[in-house]
Amino acid sequence: MCSANFHSYSPSNLPLWCFFLESFKVHLKGLWKSECRCGPEISSVKDLSITAEWNMESSLCPCTEPGNSLSAPLASWEEYYRWRSLPLHSPAAVLLHWPLTLYHCLQLSRIQASRCDANDTLRIHYLGPEKELLQLPVFAELLALFPGVHLCIELVGPTVPRSRDGEVLNISSYAHCSAESCCCRSFAASEDVNCSALTLKLWKGVYHERYSDMDSNPHLIVAPNAGLAAYPTWLPTIEMIRKIGIPAMFTDFCEEAAHLASCCISSITGQPLRVPIQVNPFRQPIAENNSALYIPCYSNCFIFGM
């Protein structure tokens, strides 16, 4: 799925990421706007739209319900692409690593989402979102991964625009493809929170300072690409997570960062990791192009938990 070809593209006057996106005609379009440095800064964007589109034909993106339900947990991009009937050259995984990583976090945490009925809610606190804030519609894929379950994800981080603090967004349909005649456009998303299968709520600030403002205790805390050892503001957050005793999953770009994060967690908890460091099968399949390290770096590459 696209990763094998990325580094073999011919040189051009566009940076590699931009050239890759342009090859699919999605550069600076829809959900893809924040995937390269040409895109807008998150802090400058006032509209965190849930109507942004794939800007690709329906055969390349999951814009409708899957043809069949999952018979077993997904364990790789290949399995996901087969389930969603996507060709392996589709770049969809470049964006879908956000919801699929969250799905994998729930699998590793052994949280039984299937036990939730129509009257129950699976609650997740999602820490430190950045470019995800400009790609919120991709989280609609959780509707396919957890059918019949109402998911409530509260996203908290310093990059949430102050004007959107406390805002609630309801998602009940998949991001649209580019075809005007596709059935994905015939389903009107409900504005009624009670009809929405996925609710997102935004909070500006750091978790340990905003936790008391949030609606309820989560089943799981997730912090993608956290960089725990790089930012001192994580220390009081980890201490608070230890005190409340809720499972927390983290990811990072490279193995070195994951090991430093593990030491940081253990120094506070006095315990080894509950979920040991491992490669995330749903990491973004294209390497980071701006890394100063001479080691492989991928978004959501390594995963671990406390």
Tab-separated table of C-alpha atoms in Angstrom:
chain	number	residue	atom	x	y	z
A	1	MET	CA	0.000	0.000	0.000
A	2	CYS	CA	1.956	2.938	-1.327
A	3	SER	CA	4.984	2.627	1.009
A	4	ALA	CA	7.005	0.485	-1.369
A	5	ASN	CA	6.869	3.117	-4.105
A	6	PHE	CA	7.417	6.278	-2.085
A	7	HIS	CA	11.200	6.466	-2.176
A	8	SER	CA	11.411	5.391	-5.836
A	9	TYR	CA	9.614	8.415	-7.270
A	10	SER	CA	11.602	10.488	-9.747
A	11	PRO	CA	13.025	13.779	-8.494
A	12	SER	CA	10.884	16.831	-9.100
A	13	ASN	CA	10.693	20.422	-7.968
A	14	LEU	CA	8.190	19.296	-5.330
A	15	PRO	CA	9.294	17.867	-1.957
A	16	LEU	CA	8.800	14.089	-1.776
A	17	TRP	CA	5.665	14.247	0.375
A	18	CYS	CA	4.104	16.807	-1.961
A	19	PHE	CA	5.103	14.791	-5.027
A	20	PHE	CA	3.537	11.678	-3.523
A	21	LEU	CA	0.271	13.496	-2.774
A	22	GLU	CA	0.247	15.151	-6.184
A	23	SER	CA	0.589	11.745	-7.834
A	24	PHE	CA	-2.872	10.957	-6.441
A	25	LYS	CA	-4.117	14.508	-7.156
A	26	VAL	CA	-4.824	15.153	-3.462
A	27	HIS	CA	-2.076	17.676	-2.670
A	28	LEU	CA	-3.589	20.448	-0.485
A	29	LYS	CA	-7.071	19.013	-0.949
A	30	GLY	CA	-9.695	17.948	1.575
A	31	LEU	CA	-8.432	15.639	4.304
A	32	TRP	CA	-4.904	15.763	2.875
A	33	LYS	CA	-4.218	19.465	3.456
A	34	SER	CA	-2.155	18.951	6.608
A	35	GLU	CA	-0.070	16.052	5.260
A	36	CYS	CA	2.746	18.294	4.031
A	37	ARG	CA	4.390	21.549	5.035
A	38	CYS	CA	2.519	23.409	2.300
A	39	GLY	CA	-0.673	23.019	4.316
A	40	PRO	CA	-2.062	25.395	6.929
A	41	GLU	CA	-0.804	25.596	10.494
A	42	ILE	CA	-3.304	23.994	12.841
A	43	SER	CA	-3.308	27.032	15.099
A	44	SER	CA	-4.363	29.242	12.178
A	45	VAL	CA	-7.346	27.120	11.152
A	46	LYS	CA	-10.660	28.244	12.589
A	47	ASP	CA	-12.829	25.594	10.943
A	48	LEU	CA	-12.126	22.044	12.131
A	49	SER	CA	-14.543	20.689	9.562
A	50	ILE	CA	-16.128	17.256	9.754
A	51	THR	CA	-17.215	17.559	6.115
A	52	ALA	CA	-13.763	17.408	4.480
A	53	GLU	CA	-13.588	14.714	1.812
A	54	TRP	CA	-11.207	12.062	0.506
A	55	ASN	CA	-10.993	13.728	-2.924
A	56	MET	CA	-10.435	10.286	-4.445
A	57	GLU	CA	-12.622	7.876	-6.378
A	58	SER	CA	-14.668	5.442	-4.319
A	59	SER	CA	-12.495	2.454	-5.248
A	60	LEU	CA	-9.552	4.024	-3.373
A	61	CYS	CA	-11.208	5.019	-0.092
A	62	PRO	CA	-13.689	3.618	2.472
A	63	CYS	CA	-16.638	5.961	1.908
A	64	THR	CA	-19.459	3.473	2.571
A	65	GLU	CA	-20.307	0.583	4.887
A	66	PRO	CA	-18.078	-2.506	4.604
A	67	GLY	CA	-19.432	-5.419	2.610
A	68	ASN	CA	-19.255	-7.753	5.594
A	69	SER	CA	-18.659	-7.582	9.334
A	70	LEU	CA	-15.343	-8.561	10.893
A	71	SER	CA	-15.097	-12.218	11.842
A	72	ALA	CA	-11.798	-11.744	13.721
A	73	PRO	CA	-9.705	-8.775	14.894
A	74	LEU	CA	-7.638	-7.091	12.202
A	75	ALA	CA	-3.874	-7.514	12.568
A	76	SER	CA	-2.355	-5.783	9.518
A	77	TRP	CA	-2.955	-3.246	6.789
A	78	GLU	CA	-3.243	-6.108	4.315
A	79	GLU	CA	-6.147	-7.584	6.285
A	80	TYR	CA	-7.815	-4.196	6.584
A	81	TYR	CA	-7.473	-3.459	2.857
A	82	ARG	CA	-8.911	-6.876	2.001
A	83	TRP	CA	-11.852	-6.340	4.375
A	84	ARG	CA	-12.559	-2.886	2.939
A	85	SER	CA	-12.004	-4.054	-0.679
A	86	LEU	CA	-9.287	-1.474	-1.289
A	87	PRO	CA	-6.433	-1.985	-3.776
A	88	LEU	CA	-2.994	-2.089	-2.193
A	89	HIS	CA	-1.917	1.014	-4.115
A	90	SER	CA	-4.572	3.112	-2.352
A	91	PRO	CA	-2.974	5.819	-0.166
A	92	ALA	CA	-5.870	5.679	2.329
A	93	ALA	CA	-3.637	4.210	5.068
A	94	VAL	CA	-1.684	7.491	5.095
A	95	LEU	CA	-4.689	9.005	6.909
A	96	LEU	CA	-6.378	5.940	8.356
A	97	HIS	CA	-3.475	5.165	10.686
A	98	TRP	CA	-5.201	7.451	13.240
A	99	PRO	CA	-8.428	5.437	13.695
A	100	LEU	CA	-6.748	2.085	13.047
A	101	THR	CA	-4.105	2.795	15.695
A	102	LEU	CA	-6.885	3.658	18.123
A	103	TYR	CA	-8.590	0.376	17.176
A	104	HIS	CA	-5.343	-1.508	17.857
A	105	CYS	CA	-4.935	0.252	21.214
A	106	LEU	CA	-8.341	-1.062	22.248
A	107	GLN	CA	-7.385	-4.572	21.120
A	108	LEU	CA	-4.124	-4.512	23.099
A	109	SER	CA	-5.904	-3.127	26.158
A	110	ARG	CA	-8.419	-5.981	25.951
A	111	ILE	CA	-11.281	-3.538	26.333
A	112	GLN	CA	-14.357	-5.342	25.107
A	113	ALA	CA	-16.160	-2.800	22.948
A	114	SER	CA	-18.467	-5.594	21.819
A	115	ARG	CA	-20.031	-5.639	25.279
A	116	CYS	CA	-21.405	-2.129	24.773
A	117	ASP	CA	-25.022	-2.149	23.677
A	118	ALA	CA	-27.082	0.575	22.031
A	119	ASN	CA	-27.560	2.282	25.391
A	120	ASP	CA	-23.893	2.186	26.358
A	121	THR	CA	-20.925	4.293	25.306
A	122	LEU	CA	-17.258	3.495	24.810
A	123	ARG	CA	-15.346	6.522	26.093
A	124	ILE	CA	-11.805	7.415	25.070
A	125	HIS	CA	-9.628	10.352	26.105
A	126	TYR	CA	-7.316	11.246	23.211
A	127	LEU	CA	-4.290	13.312	24.254
A	128	GLY	CA	-2.189	15.750	22.242
A	129	PRO	CA	-3.961	15.818	18.866
A	130	GLU	CA	-2.267	17.930	16.205
A	131	LYS	CA	-2.820	17.308	12.499
A	132	GLU	CA	-5.661	14.928	13.440
A	133	LEU	CA	-7.666	18.067	14.171
A	134	LEU	CA	-7.700	18.770	10.426
A	135	GLN	CA	-8.540	15.147	9.592
A	136	LEU	CA	-11.398	14.426	11.994
A	137	PRO	CA	-13.650	12.783	9.348
A	138	VAL	CA	-11.237	9.828	9.054
A	139	PHE	CA	-12.307	8.798	12.563
A	140	ALA	CA	-15.639	7.839	10.987
A	141	GLU	CA	-13.932	4.557	10.095
A	142	LEU	CA	-14.476	3.610	13.741
A	143	LEU	CA	-18.163	3.268	12.797
A	144	ALA	CA	-17.209	0.275	10.655
A	145	LEU	CA	-14.750	-1.144	13.180
A	146	PHE	CA	-17.199	-0.925	16.105
A	147	PRO	CA	-20.676	-1.324	14.596
A	148	GLY	CA	-23.557	-0.680	16.956
A	149	VAL	CA	-21.315	0.960	19.553
A	150	HIS	CA	-21.597	4.636	20.478
A	151	LEU	CA	-18.075	6.004	20.780
A	152	CYS	CA	-17.292	9.233	22.589
A	153	ILE	CA	-13.761	10.552	22.033
A	154	GLU	CA	-12.646	13.609	23.975
A	155	LEU	CA	-9.585	15.192	22.355
A	156	VAL	CA	-7.485	17.389	24.628
A	157	GLY	CA	-4.300	19.266	23.777
A	158	PRO	CA	-2.630	22.682	23.517
A	159	THR	CA	-3.181	22.841	19.736
A	160	VAL	CA	-6.973	22.792	19.985
A	161	PRO	CA	-8.049	26.321	18.919
A	162	ARG	CA	-9.289	28.373	21.845
A	163	SER	CA	-12.442	29.201	19.905
A	164	ARG	CA	-13.296	25.476	19.681
A	165	ASP	CA	-12.713	24.643	23.363
A	166	GLY	CA	-15.642	22.564	24.616
A	167	GLU	CA	-17.156	22.074	21.161
A	168	VAL	CA	-18.996	18.838	20.368
A	169	LEU	CA	-18.876	17.293	16.877
A	170	ASN	CA	-21.152	14.435	15.826
A	171	ILE	CA	-20.174	12.035	13.047
A	172	SER	CA	-22.640	9.488	11.695
A	173	SER	CA	-21.424	8.935	8.113
A	174	TYR	CA	-18.145	8.223	6.329
A	175	ALA	CA	-15.984	10.833	4.634
A	176	HIS	CA	-17.141	11.226	1.031
A	177	CYS	CA	-15.304	10.144	-2.092
A	178	SER	CA	-15.068	12.415	-5.146
A	179	ALA	CA	-17.927	10.845	-7.114
A	180	GLU	CA	-21.040	13.023	-7.057
A	181	SER	CA	-23.210	9.993	-7.847
A	182	CYS	CA	-21.811	7.763	-5.072
A	183	CYS	CA	-24.260	6.532	-2.458
A	184	CYS	CA	-21.987	7.951	0.266
A	185	ARG	CA	-23.529	11.356	-0.514
A	186	SER	CA	-27.106	10.173	-0.105
A	187	PHE	CA	-26.780	9.633	3.633
A	188	ALA	CA	-27.385	12.873	5.510
A	189	ALA	CA	-25.507	13.030	8.789
A	190	SER	CA	-27.807	13.596	11.735
A	191	GLU	CA	-27.397	16.673	13.881
A	192	ASP	CA	-28.966	14.850	16.813
A	193	VAL	CA	-26.300	13.683	19.268
A	194	ASN	CA	-28.516	10.763	20.266
A	195	CYS	CA	-28.449	9.485	16.667
A	196	SER	CA	-24.722	9.852	16.221
A	197	ALA	CA	-22.547	6.767	16.495
A	198	LEU	CA	-19.409	8.841	17.058
A	199	THR	CA	-19.139	11.946	19.216
A	200	LEU	CA	-15.976	14.058	19.365
A	201	LYS	CA	-15.445	16.721	22.012
A	202	LEU	CA	-12.571	19.205	21.960
A	203	TRP	CA	-10.650	20.571	24.942
A	204	LYS	CA	-7.798	23.075	24.833
A	205	GLY	CA	-4.967	22.556	27.328
A	206	VAL	CA	-2.953	19.765	28.917
A	207	TYR	CA	-4.685	16.681	30.238
A	208	HIS	CA	-3.833	16.956	33.926
A	209	GLU	CA	-5.270	20.484	33.981
A	210	ARG	CA	-8.434	19.737	31.991
A	211	TYR	CA	-9.309	16.265	33.292
A	212	SER	CA	-11.694	17.597	35.948
A	213	ASP	CA	-13.595	19.527	33.252
A	214	MET	CA	-14.169	16.486	31.064
A	215	ASP	CA	-17.514	14.751	30.933
A	216	SER	CA	-16.742	11.357	32.473
A	217	ASN	CA	-14.037	8.796	33.176
A	218	PRO	CA	-12.807	7.028	30.033
A	219	HIS	CA	-12.414	3.320	29.398
A	220	LEU	CA	-9.046	4.073	27.772
A	221	ILE	CA	-6.563	6.942	27.434
A	222	VAL	CA	-4.637	7.183	24.145
A	223	ALA	CA	-1.706	9.511	23.372
A	224	PRO	CA	-0.436	9.174	19.776
A	225	ASN	CA	3.130	10.242	18.906
A	226	ALA	CA	3.426	11.420	22.492
A	227	GLY	CA	7.145	12.127	22.907
A	228	LEU	CA	6.836	11.588	26.665
A	229	ALA	CA	10.526	12.095	27.396
A	230	ALA	CA	10.758	15.250	25.288
A	231	TYR	CA	8.100	17.361	27.011
A	232	PRO	CA	8.136	18.009	30.793
A	233	THR	CA	4.379	18.693	30.739
A	234	TRP	CA	3.827	14.942	30.380
A	235	LEU	CA	5.188	14.206	33.868
A	236	PRO	CA	2.169	15.465	35.862
A	237	THR	CA	-0.117	13.849	33.294
A	238	ILE	CA	1.533	10.444	33.777
A	239	GLU	CA	1.322	10.878	37.542
A	240	MET	CA	-2.390	11.631	37.270
A	241	ILE	CA	-2.990	8.616	35.007
A	242	ARG	CA	-1.210	6.465	37.600
A	243	LYS	CA	-3.491	7.776	40.351
A	244	ILE	CA	-6.775	7.307	38.494
A	245	GLY	CA	-5.747	3.811	37.388
A	246	ILE	CA	-7.175	3.950	33.864
A	247	PRO	CA	-5.343	2.026	31.103
A	248	ALA	CA	-3.290	4.309	28.867
A	249	MET	CA	-1.698	3.573	25.499
A	250	PHE	CA	1.042	5.617	23.845
A	251	THR	CA	2.746	5.633	20.465
A	252	ASP	CA	5.931	7.224	19.193
A	253	PHE	CA	7.813	7.756	15.949
A	254	CYS	CA	10.839	5.555	16.634
A	255	GLU	CA	12.047	2.815	18.957
A	256	GLU	CA	14.514	5.063	20.778
A	257	ALA	CA	11.742	7.513	21.720
A	258	ALA	CA	9.583	4.613	22.904
A	259	HIS	CA	12.353	3.317	25.192
A	260	LEU	CA	12.944	6.782	26.639
A	261	ALA	CA	9.204	7.055	27.254
A	262	SER	CA	9.222	3.668	28.980
A	263	CYS	CA	11.928	4.864	31.376
A	264	CYS	CA	9.945	8.024	32.019
A	265	ILE	CA	6.790	6.048	32.853
A	266	SER	CA	8.600	3.540	35.075
A	267	SER	CA	10.335	6.315	37.024
A	268	ILE	CA	6.898	7.609	38.029
A	269	THR	CA	4.925	4.392	38.433
A	270	GLY	CA	7.712	2.176	39.783
A	271	GLN	CA	6.323	-0.556	37.532
A	272	PRO	CA	7.221	-2.008	34.129
A	273	LEU	CA	4.996	-1.257	31.170
A	274	ARG	CA	1.674	-3.098	31.182
A	275	VAL	CA	1.856	-3.389	27.384
A	276	PRO	CA	5.498	-3.777	26.265
A	277	ILE	CA	6.979	-1.771	23.396
A	278	GLN	CA	6.073	-3.291	20.048
A	279	VAL	CA	5.708	-2.327	16.405
A	280	ASN	CA	2.274	-0.981	15.579
A	281	PRO	CA	0.934	-2.902	12.550
A	282	PHE	CA	-1.226	0.124	11.735
A	283	ARG	CA	1.548	2.730	11.739
A	284	GLN	CA	1.526	5.248	8.921
A	285	PRO	CA	3.104	3.287	6.040
A	286	ILE	CA	5.326	6.103	4.759
A	287	ALA	CA	8.442	7.153	6.651
A	288	GLU	CA	8.750	10.634	8.095
A	289	ASN	CA	10.664	12.712	5.571
A	290	ASN	CA	11.957	15.396	7.935
A	291	SER	CA	13.567	13.287	10.641
A	292	ALA	CA	17.002	14.360	11.866
A	293	LEU	CA	17.633	10.809	13.075
A	294	TYR	CA	19.299	8.166	10.930
A	295	ILE	CA	16.795	5.538	12.028
A	296	PRO	CA	13.375	4.627	10.627
A	297	CYS	CA	10.651	6.994	11.849
A	298	TYR	CA	6.963	6.545	11.146
A	299	SER	CA	3.926	8.218	12.651
A	300	ASN	CA	2.442	5.912	15.324
A	301	CYS	CA	5.284	3.457	14.692
A	302	PHE	CA	5.819	1.930	18.153
A	303	ILE	CA	3.078	1.288	20.677
A	304	PHE	CA	3.150	0.603	24.437
A	305	GLY	CA	0.978	1.063	27.486
A	306	MET	CA	0.755	1.573	31.231
